[in-house]
mmCIF file of C-alpha atoms in Angstrom:
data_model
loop_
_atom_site.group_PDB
_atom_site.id
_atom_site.type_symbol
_atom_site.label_atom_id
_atom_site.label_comp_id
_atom_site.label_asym_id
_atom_site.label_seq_id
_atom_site.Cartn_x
_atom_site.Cartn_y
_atom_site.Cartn_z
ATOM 1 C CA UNK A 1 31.660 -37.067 10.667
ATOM 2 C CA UNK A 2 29.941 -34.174 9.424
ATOM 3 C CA UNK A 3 33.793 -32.255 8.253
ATOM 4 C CA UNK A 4 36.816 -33.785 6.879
ATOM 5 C CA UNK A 5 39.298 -34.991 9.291
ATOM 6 C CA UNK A 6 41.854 -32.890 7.777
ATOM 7 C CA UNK A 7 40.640 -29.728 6.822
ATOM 8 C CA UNK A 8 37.430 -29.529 8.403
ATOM 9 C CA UNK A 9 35.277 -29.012 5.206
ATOM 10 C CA UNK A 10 31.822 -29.725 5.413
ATOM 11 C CA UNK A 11 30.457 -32.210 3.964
ATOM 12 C CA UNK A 12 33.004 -35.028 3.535
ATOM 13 C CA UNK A 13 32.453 -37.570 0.755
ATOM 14 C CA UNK A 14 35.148 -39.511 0.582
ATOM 15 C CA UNK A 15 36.902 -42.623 3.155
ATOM 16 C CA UNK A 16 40.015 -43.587 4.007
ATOM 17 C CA UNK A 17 38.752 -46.909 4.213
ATOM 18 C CA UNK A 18 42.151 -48.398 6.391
ATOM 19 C CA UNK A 19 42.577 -45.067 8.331
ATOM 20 C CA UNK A 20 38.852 -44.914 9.212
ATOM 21 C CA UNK A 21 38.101 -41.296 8.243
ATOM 22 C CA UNK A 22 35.802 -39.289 5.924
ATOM 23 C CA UNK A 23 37.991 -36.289 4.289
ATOM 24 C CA UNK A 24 36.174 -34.042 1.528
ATOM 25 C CA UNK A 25 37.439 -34.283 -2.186
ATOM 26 C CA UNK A 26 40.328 -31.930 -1.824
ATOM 27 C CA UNK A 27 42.163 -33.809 0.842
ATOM 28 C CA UNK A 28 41.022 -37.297 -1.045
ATOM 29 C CA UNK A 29 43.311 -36.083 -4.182
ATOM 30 C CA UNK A 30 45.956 -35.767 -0.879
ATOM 31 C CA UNK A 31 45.192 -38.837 0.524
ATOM 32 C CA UNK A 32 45.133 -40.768 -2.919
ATOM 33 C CA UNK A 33 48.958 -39.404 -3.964
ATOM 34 C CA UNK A 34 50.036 -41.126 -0.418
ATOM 35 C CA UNK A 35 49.294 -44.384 -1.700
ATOM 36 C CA UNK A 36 46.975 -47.193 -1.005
ATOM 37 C CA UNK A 37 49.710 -48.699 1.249
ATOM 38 C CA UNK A 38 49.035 -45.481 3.653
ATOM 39 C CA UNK A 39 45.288 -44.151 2.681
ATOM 40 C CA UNK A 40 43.212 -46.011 0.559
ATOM 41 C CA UNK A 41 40.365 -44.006 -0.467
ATOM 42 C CA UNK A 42 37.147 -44.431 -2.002
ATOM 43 C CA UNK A 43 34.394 -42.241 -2.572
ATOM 44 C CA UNK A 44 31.440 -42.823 -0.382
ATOM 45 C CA UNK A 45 28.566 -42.150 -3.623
ATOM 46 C CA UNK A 46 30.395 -44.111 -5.959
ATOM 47 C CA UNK A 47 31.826 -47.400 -4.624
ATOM 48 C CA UNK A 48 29.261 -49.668 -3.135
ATOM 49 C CA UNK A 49 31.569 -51.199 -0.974
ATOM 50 C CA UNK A 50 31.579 -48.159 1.118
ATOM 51 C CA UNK A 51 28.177 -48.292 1.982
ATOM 52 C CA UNK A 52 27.903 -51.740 2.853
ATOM 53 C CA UNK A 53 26.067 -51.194 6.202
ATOM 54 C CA UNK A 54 29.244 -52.512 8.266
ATOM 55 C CA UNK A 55 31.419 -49.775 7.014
ATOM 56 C CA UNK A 56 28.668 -47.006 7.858
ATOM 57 C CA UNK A 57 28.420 -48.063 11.808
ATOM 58 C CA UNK A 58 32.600 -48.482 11.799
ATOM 59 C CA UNK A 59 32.861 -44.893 10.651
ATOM 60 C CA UNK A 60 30.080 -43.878 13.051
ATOM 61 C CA UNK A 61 31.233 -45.680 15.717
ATOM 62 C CA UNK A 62 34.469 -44.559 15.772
ATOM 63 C CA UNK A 63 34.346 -40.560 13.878
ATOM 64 C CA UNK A 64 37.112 -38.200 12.782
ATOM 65 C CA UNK A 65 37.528 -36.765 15.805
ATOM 66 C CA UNK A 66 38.671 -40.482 17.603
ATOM 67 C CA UNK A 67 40.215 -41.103 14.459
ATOM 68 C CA UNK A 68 41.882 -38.313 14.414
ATOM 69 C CA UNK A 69 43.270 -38.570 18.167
ATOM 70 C CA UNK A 70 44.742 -42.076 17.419
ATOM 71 C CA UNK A 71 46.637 -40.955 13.624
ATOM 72 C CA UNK A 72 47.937 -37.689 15.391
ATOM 73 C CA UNK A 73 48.643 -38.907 19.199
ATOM 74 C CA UNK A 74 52.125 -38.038 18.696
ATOM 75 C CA UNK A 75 51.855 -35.099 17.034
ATOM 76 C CA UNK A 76 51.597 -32.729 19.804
ATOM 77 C CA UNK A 77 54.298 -34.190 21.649
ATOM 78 C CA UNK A 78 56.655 -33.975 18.910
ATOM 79 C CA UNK A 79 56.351 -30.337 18.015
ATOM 80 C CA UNK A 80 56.766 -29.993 21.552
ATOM 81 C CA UNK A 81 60.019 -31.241 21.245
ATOM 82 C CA UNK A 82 61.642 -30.143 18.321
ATOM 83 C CA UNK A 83 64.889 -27.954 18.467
ATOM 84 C CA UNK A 84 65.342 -24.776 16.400
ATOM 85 C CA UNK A 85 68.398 -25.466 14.606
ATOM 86 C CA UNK A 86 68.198 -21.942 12.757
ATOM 87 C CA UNK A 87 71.727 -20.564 13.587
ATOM 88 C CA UNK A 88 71.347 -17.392 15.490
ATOM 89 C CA UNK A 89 72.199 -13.724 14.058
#
């Protein structure tokens, strides 16, 4: 967990606490706008909860990367998929 699972920024800071990923403070801002219902964020220097020592081996134990490959497992597939509906000229 040493980039943010979106962008890849070193350094990440902040955790999705429900999504189980560290993003850096750019993506947080991102994350924050989605709503607590999606992403609920919390920075991982300023909220204690965060580093209760139970959420520290959950994000270790599972990292961005697995974290990532669960959120996005569709992904791929669906761009795979999708038509072009752009008329042709």
């Amino acid at each position: 967990n040493d980039k943010c699972a979106d962008c890849s920024a070193p350094e990440p800071d902040w955790a999705s606490l429900n999504l189980g990923v560290l993003v850096c403070i750019e993506c947080s801002g991102v994350h924050h706008n989605l709503g607590v219902h999606i992403s609920k964020v919390r920075s991982l220097t300023l909220d204690e909860k965060v580093c209760e020592p139970s959420v520290i081996s959950l994000f270790q134990s599972l990292g961005n990367t697995f974290a990532n490959s669960v959120w996005e497992e569709l992904l791929q597939s669906r761009i795979a998929f999708q038509i072009d509906l752009t008329p042709a000229l």
